Coordinates of C-alpha atoms and ligand atoms in Angstrom, one line a residue:
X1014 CA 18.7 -8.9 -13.0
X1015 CA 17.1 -9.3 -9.4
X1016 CA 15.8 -12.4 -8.9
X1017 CA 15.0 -12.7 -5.2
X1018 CA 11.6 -11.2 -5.2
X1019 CA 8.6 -12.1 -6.8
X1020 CA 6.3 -8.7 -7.2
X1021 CA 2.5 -8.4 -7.3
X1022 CA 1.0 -5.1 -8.8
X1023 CA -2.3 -4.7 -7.6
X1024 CA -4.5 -2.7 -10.4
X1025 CA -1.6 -2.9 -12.7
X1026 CA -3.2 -1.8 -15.5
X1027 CA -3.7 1.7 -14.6
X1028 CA -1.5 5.2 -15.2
X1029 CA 0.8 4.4 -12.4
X1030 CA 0.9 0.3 -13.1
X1031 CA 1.6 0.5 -16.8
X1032 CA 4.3 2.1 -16.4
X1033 CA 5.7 0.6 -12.9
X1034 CA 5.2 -3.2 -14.6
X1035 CA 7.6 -2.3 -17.4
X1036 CA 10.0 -1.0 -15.6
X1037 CA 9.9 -3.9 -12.4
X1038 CA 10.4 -6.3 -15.0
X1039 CA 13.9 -4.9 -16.2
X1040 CA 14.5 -5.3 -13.2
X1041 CA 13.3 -8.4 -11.7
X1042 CA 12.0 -10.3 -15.3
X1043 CA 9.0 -10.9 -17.1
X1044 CA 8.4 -13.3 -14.9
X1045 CA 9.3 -11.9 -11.4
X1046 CA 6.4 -9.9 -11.6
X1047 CA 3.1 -10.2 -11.7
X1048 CA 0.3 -7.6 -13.3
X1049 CA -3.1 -8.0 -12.0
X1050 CA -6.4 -6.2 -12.7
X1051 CA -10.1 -6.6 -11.9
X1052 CA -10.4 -7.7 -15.3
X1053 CA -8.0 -9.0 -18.1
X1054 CA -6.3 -6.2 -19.9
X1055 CA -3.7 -5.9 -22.5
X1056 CA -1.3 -6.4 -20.3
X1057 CA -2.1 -9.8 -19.8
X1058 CA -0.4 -10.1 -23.4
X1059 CA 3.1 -9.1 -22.1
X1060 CA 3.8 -11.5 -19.1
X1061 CA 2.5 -13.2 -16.1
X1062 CA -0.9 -11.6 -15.2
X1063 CA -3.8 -12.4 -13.1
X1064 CA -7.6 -11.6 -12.2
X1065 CA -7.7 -10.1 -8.9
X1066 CA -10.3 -8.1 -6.7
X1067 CA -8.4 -6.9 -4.0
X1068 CA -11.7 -6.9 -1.9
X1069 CA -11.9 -11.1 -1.8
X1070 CA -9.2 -11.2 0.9
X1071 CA -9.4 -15.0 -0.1
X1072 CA -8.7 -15.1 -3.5
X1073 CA -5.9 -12.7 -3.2
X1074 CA -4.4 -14.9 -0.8
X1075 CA -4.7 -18.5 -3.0
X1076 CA -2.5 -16.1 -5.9
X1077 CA -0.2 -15.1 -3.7
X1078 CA 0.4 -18.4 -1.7
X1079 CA 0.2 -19.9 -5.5
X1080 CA 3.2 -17.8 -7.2
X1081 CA 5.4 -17.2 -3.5
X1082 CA 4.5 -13.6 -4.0
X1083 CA 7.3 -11.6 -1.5
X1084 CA 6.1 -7.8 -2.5
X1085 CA 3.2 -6.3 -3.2
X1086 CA 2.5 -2.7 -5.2
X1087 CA -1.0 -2.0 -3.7
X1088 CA -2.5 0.4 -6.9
X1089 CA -6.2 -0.4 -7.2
X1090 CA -8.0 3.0 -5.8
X1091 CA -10.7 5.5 -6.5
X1092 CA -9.2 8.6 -7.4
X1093 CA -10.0 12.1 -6.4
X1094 CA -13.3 13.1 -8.7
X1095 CA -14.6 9.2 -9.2
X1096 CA -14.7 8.8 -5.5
X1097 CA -16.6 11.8 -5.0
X1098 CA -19.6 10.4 -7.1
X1099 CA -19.2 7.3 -5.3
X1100 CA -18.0 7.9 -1.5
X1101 CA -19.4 4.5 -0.4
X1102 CA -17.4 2.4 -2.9
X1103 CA -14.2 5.0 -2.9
X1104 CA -13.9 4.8 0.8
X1105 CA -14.9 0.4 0.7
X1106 CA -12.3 0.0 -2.3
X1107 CA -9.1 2.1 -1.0
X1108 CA -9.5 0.6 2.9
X1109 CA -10.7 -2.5 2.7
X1110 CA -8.0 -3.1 -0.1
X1111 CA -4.9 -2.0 1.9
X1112 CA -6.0 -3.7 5.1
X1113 CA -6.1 -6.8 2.7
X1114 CA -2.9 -6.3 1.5
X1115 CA -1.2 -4.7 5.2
X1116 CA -2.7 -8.2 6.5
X1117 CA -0.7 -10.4 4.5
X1118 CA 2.8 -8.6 5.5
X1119 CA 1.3 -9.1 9.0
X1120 CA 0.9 -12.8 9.0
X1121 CA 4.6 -12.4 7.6
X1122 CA 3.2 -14.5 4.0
X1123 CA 4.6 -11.6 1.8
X1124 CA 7.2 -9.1 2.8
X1125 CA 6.9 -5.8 1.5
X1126 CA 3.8 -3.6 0.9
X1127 CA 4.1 -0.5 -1.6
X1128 CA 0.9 1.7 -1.2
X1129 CA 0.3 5.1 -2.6
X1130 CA -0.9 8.3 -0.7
X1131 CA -1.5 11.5 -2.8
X1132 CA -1.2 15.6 -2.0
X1133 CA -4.8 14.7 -1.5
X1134 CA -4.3 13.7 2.0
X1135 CA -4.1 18.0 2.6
X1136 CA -6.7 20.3 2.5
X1137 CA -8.2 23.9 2.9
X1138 CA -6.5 24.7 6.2
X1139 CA -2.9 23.4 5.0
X1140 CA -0.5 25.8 4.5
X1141 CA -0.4 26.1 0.3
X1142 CA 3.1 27.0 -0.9
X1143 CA 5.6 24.6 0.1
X1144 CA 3.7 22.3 2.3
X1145 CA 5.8 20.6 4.8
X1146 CA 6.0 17.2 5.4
X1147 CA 4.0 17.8 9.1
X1148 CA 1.4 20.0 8.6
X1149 CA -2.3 20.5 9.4
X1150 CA -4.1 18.3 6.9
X1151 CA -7.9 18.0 7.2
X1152 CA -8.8 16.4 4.0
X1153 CA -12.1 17.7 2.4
X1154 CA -12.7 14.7 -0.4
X1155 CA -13.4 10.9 0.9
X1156 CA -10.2 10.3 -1.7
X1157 CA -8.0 12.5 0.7
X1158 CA -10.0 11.0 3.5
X1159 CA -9.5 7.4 2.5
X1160 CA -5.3 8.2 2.1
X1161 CA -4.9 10.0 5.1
X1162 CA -6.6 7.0 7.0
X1163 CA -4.7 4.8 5.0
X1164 CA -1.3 6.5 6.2
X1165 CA -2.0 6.1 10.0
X1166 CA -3.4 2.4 9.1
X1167 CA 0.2 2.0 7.4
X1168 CA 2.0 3.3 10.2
X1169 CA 0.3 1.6 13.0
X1170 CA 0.9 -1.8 11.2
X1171 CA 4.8 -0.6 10.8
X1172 CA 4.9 0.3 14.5
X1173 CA 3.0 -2.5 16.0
X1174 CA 3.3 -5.6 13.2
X1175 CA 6.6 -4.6 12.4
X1176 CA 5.3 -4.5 8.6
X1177 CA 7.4 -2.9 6.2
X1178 CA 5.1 -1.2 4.5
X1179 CA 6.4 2.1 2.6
X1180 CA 4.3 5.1 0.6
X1181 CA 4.8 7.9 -1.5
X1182 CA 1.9 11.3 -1.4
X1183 CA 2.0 11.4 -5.7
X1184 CA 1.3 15.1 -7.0
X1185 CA -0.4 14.6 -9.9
X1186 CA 1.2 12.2 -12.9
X1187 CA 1.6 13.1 -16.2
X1188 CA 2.9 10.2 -19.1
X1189 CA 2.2 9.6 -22.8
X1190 CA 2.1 5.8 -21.9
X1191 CA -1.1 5.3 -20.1
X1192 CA -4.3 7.5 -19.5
X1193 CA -5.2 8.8 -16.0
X1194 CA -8.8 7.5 -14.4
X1195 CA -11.0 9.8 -12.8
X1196 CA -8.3 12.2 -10.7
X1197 CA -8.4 15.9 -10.9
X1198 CA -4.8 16.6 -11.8
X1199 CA -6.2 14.4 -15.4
X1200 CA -6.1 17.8 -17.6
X1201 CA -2.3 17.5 -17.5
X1202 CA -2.4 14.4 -19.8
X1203 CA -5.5 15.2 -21.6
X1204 CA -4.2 18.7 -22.6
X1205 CA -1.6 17.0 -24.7
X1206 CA -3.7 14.3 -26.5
X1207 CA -6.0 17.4 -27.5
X1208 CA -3.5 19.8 -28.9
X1209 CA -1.7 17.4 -31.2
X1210 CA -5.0 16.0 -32.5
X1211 CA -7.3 18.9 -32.9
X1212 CA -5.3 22.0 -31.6
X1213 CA -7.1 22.8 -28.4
X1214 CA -8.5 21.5 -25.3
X1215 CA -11.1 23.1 -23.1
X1216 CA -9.8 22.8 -19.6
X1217 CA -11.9 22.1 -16.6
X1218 CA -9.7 23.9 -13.9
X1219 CA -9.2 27.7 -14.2
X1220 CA -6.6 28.8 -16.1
X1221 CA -4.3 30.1 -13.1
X1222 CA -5.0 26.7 -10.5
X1223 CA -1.5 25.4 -9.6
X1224 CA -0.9 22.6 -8.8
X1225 CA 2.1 20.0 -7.9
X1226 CA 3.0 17.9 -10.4
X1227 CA 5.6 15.2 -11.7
X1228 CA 6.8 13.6 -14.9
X1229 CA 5.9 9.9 -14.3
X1230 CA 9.5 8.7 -15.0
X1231 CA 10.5 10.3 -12.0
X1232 CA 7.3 9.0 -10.0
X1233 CA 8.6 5.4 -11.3
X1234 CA 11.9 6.2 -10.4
X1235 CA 11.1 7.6 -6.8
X1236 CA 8.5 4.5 -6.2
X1237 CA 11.1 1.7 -6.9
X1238 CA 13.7 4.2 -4.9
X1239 CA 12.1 3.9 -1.7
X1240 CA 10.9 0.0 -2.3
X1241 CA 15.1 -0.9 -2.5
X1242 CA 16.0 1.7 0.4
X1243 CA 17.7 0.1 2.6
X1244 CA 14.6 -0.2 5.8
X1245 CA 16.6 1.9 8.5
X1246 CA 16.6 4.9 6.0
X1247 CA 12.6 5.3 5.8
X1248 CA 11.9 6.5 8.7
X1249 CA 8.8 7.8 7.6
X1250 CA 6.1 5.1 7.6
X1251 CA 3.2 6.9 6.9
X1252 CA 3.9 8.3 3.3
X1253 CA 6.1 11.1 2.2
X1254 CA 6.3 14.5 0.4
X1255 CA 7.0 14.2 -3.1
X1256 CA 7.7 16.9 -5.6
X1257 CA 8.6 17.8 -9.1
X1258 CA 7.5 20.8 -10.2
X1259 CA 4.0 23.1 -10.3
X1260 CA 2.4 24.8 -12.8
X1261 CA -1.0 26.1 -13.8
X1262 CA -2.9 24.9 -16.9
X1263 CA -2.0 28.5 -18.3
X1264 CA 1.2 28.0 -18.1
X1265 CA 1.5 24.6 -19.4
X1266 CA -0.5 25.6 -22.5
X1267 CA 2.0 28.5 -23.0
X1268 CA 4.8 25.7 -22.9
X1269 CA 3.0 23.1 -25.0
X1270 CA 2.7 26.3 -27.6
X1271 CA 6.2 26.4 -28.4
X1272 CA 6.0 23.0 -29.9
X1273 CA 2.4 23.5 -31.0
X1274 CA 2.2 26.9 -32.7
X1275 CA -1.8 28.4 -32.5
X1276 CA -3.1 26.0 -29.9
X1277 CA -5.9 27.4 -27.9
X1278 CA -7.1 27.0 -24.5
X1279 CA -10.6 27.8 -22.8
X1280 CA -12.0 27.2 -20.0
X1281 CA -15.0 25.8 -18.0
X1282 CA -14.1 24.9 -14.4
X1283 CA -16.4 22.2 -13.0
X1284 CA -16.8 20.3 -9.8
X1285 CA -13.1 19.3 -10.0
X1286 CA -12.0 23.3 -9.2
X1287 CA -13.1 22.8 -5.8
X1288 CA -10.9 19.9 -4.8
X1289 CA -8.0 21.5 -6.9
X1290 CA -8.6 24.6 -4.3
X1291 CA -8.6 22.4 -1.5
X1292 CA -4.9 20.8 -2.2
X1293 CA -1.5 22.4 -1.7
X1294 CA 0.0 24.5 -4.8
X1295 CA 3.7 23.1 -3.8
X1296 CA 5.1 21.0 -2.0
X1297 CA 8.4 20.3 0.4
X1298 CA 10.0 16.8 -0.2
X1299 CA 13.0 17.2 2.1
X1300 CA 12.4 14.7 4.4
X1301 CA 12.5 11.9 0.8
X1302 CA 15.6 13.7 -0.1
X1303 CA 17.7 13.8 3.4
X1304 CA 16.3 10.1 4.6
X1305 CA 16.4 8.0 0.9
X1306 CA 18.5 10.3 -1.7
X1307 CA 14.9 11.7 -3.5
X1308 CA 15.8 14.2 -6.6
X1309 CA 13.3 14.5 -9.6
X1310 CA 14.9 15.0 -13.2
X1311 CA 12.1 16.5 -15.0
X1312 CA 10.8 20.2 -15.0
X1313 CA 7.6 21.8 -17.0
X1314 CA 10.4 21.9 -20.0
X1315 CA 11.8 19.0 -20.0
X1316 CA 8.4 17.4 -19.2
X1317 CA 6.7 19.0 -21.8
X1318 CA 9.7 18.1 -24.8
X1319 CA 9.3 14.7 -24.0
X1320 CA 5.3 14.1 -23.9
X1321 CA 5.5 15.5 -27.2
X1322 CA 8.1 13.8 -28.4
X1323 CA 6.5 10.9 -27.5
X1324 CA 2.4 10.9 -28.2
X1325 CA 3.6 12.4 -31.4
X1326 CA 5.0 9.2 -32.7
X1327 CA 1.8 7.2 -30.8
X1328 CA -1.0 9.6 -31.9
X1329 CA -0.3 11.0 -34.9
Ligands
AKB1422 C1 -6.0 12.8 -8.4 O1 -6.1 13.9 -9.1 O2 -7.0 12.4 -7.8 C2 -4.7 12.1 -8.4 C3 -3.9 12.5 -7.1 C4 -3.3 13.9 -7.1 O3 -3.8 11.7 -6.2 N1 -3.9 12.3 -9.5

């Protein structure tokens, strides 16, 4: 077990920190890390955990001076469709959070920022199939808006702060341990829960949108990967590519109907469609492979096996 650092997940409680909490603590112990939410959650049950707003720059700092926090996984965001009913709060919440956090590693009282970006930071004008690591961008949501601002923020602090602050651009996550909030790639997960309970699932993205996605053991796997890279290998310090695999929701019901015989799908795109169009459909992650050893596991199969596997024993 690691014992040197002492972690802080910021909005711990969501997909992404569930998951990431569980598996830090293997790592580092139940008490190394620290799960913190705007509220108490469950989690609070399992180990260390504490109320945090990550907008009261103040009270942030009192918990991390208070348990000699050295890292920090920055998670509290607005994701793509919640932020587009409230722009205002999405863009407030994801940069007034990171500069909070980016501030600490500059006045050198923690060491290490974690802060995810998101295939959202591309948009209509980016080349769809395969999109390279340097690319036109143009964002068209204030989500992508607020990440791709928030990966030049990250770089400038690494370039002129000397922060070592690293990022990852998540496809979209899929896991039977946690529920997604409020993003557009959410159908992936909710598909699932609908065909083992009732059969079918009416799908708000047309039935032939592809999109990049990953199984969240490898998103895990790929965000603690480029937190213990040694800091000469990431030489990208505004976030990078990350891939698994892409697939439309037509063809993830076709491979969820091999373990579900008769489910149905249907369709009624909504205002989500139009920032699924506006994102890539694949993506190139050879710059995460060549600079810190990046390789996914999982594929729509093996993705698909496991999720059921899984929410059968929890849902049914
Ligand atoms: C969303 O759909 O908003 C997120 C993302 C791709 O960042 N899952």
């Amino acid at each position: 077990m690691r014992t040197s650092e002492k972690i802080l997940v910021i909005g711990s409680s969501g997909q992404i920190g569930t998951e990431l909490v569980q598996n830090l603590r293997e790592i580092y112990g139940i008490d190394g890390v620290i799960a913190s939410d705007v509220k108490v959650t469950e989690q609070a049950k399992e180990g260390p955990f504490e109320v945090i707003d990550v907008m009261n720059a103040q009270g942030l700092l009192e918990i991390v001076k208070r348990h000699k926090i050295t890292q920090v996984y920055l998670l509290a965001a607005l994701l793509s469709a919640t932020a587009e009913k409230m722009p205002k709060l999405g863009w407030d919440l994801n940069m007034q959070g990171l500069f909070n956090v980016l501030d600490l590693a500059k006045e050198k009282i923690i060491k290490q920022v974690y802060w995810p970006s998101s295939i959202a930071v591309f948009g209509p004008n980016t080349p769809k199939v395969n999109t390279p690591q340097f690319t036109v961008m143009e964002p068209s949501t204030v989500y992508g808006i607020s990440k791709q601002a928030g990966e030049r923020w990250c770089e400038y602090y690494f370039n002129k702060y000397n922060v070592d602050v690293r990022s990852l651009r998540y496809p979209g996550l899929i896991g039977w341990k946690s529920a997604p909030g409020g993003g557009t790639t959410d159908y992936a997960v909710h598909i699932f829960h609908e065909a083992l309970k009732n059969g079918k699932y009416e799908c708000f993205l047309s039935e032939n949108t592809i999109l990049p996605m990953m199984y969240m053991p490898d998103a895990i796997k790929a965000t603690i990967g480029i937190m213990q890279a040694d800091p000469g290998t990431v030489k990208i310090r505004s976030s990078y590519n990350l891939a698994g695999f892409s697939f439309s929701p037509n063809d993830l019901a076709a491979e969820i109907r091999k373990h579900v015989p008769g489910f149905t799908i249907s369709y009624a795109p909504d205002s989500r469609q139009q920032i699924a169009d506006s994102w890539p459909q694949s993506i190139d992650a050879k710059e995460a492979a060549k600079d810190w050893g990046w390789q996914p596991e999982y594929d729509l199969k093996s993705m698909t096996d496991d999720m059921i596997k899984n929410l059968k024993n929890v849902l049914l």
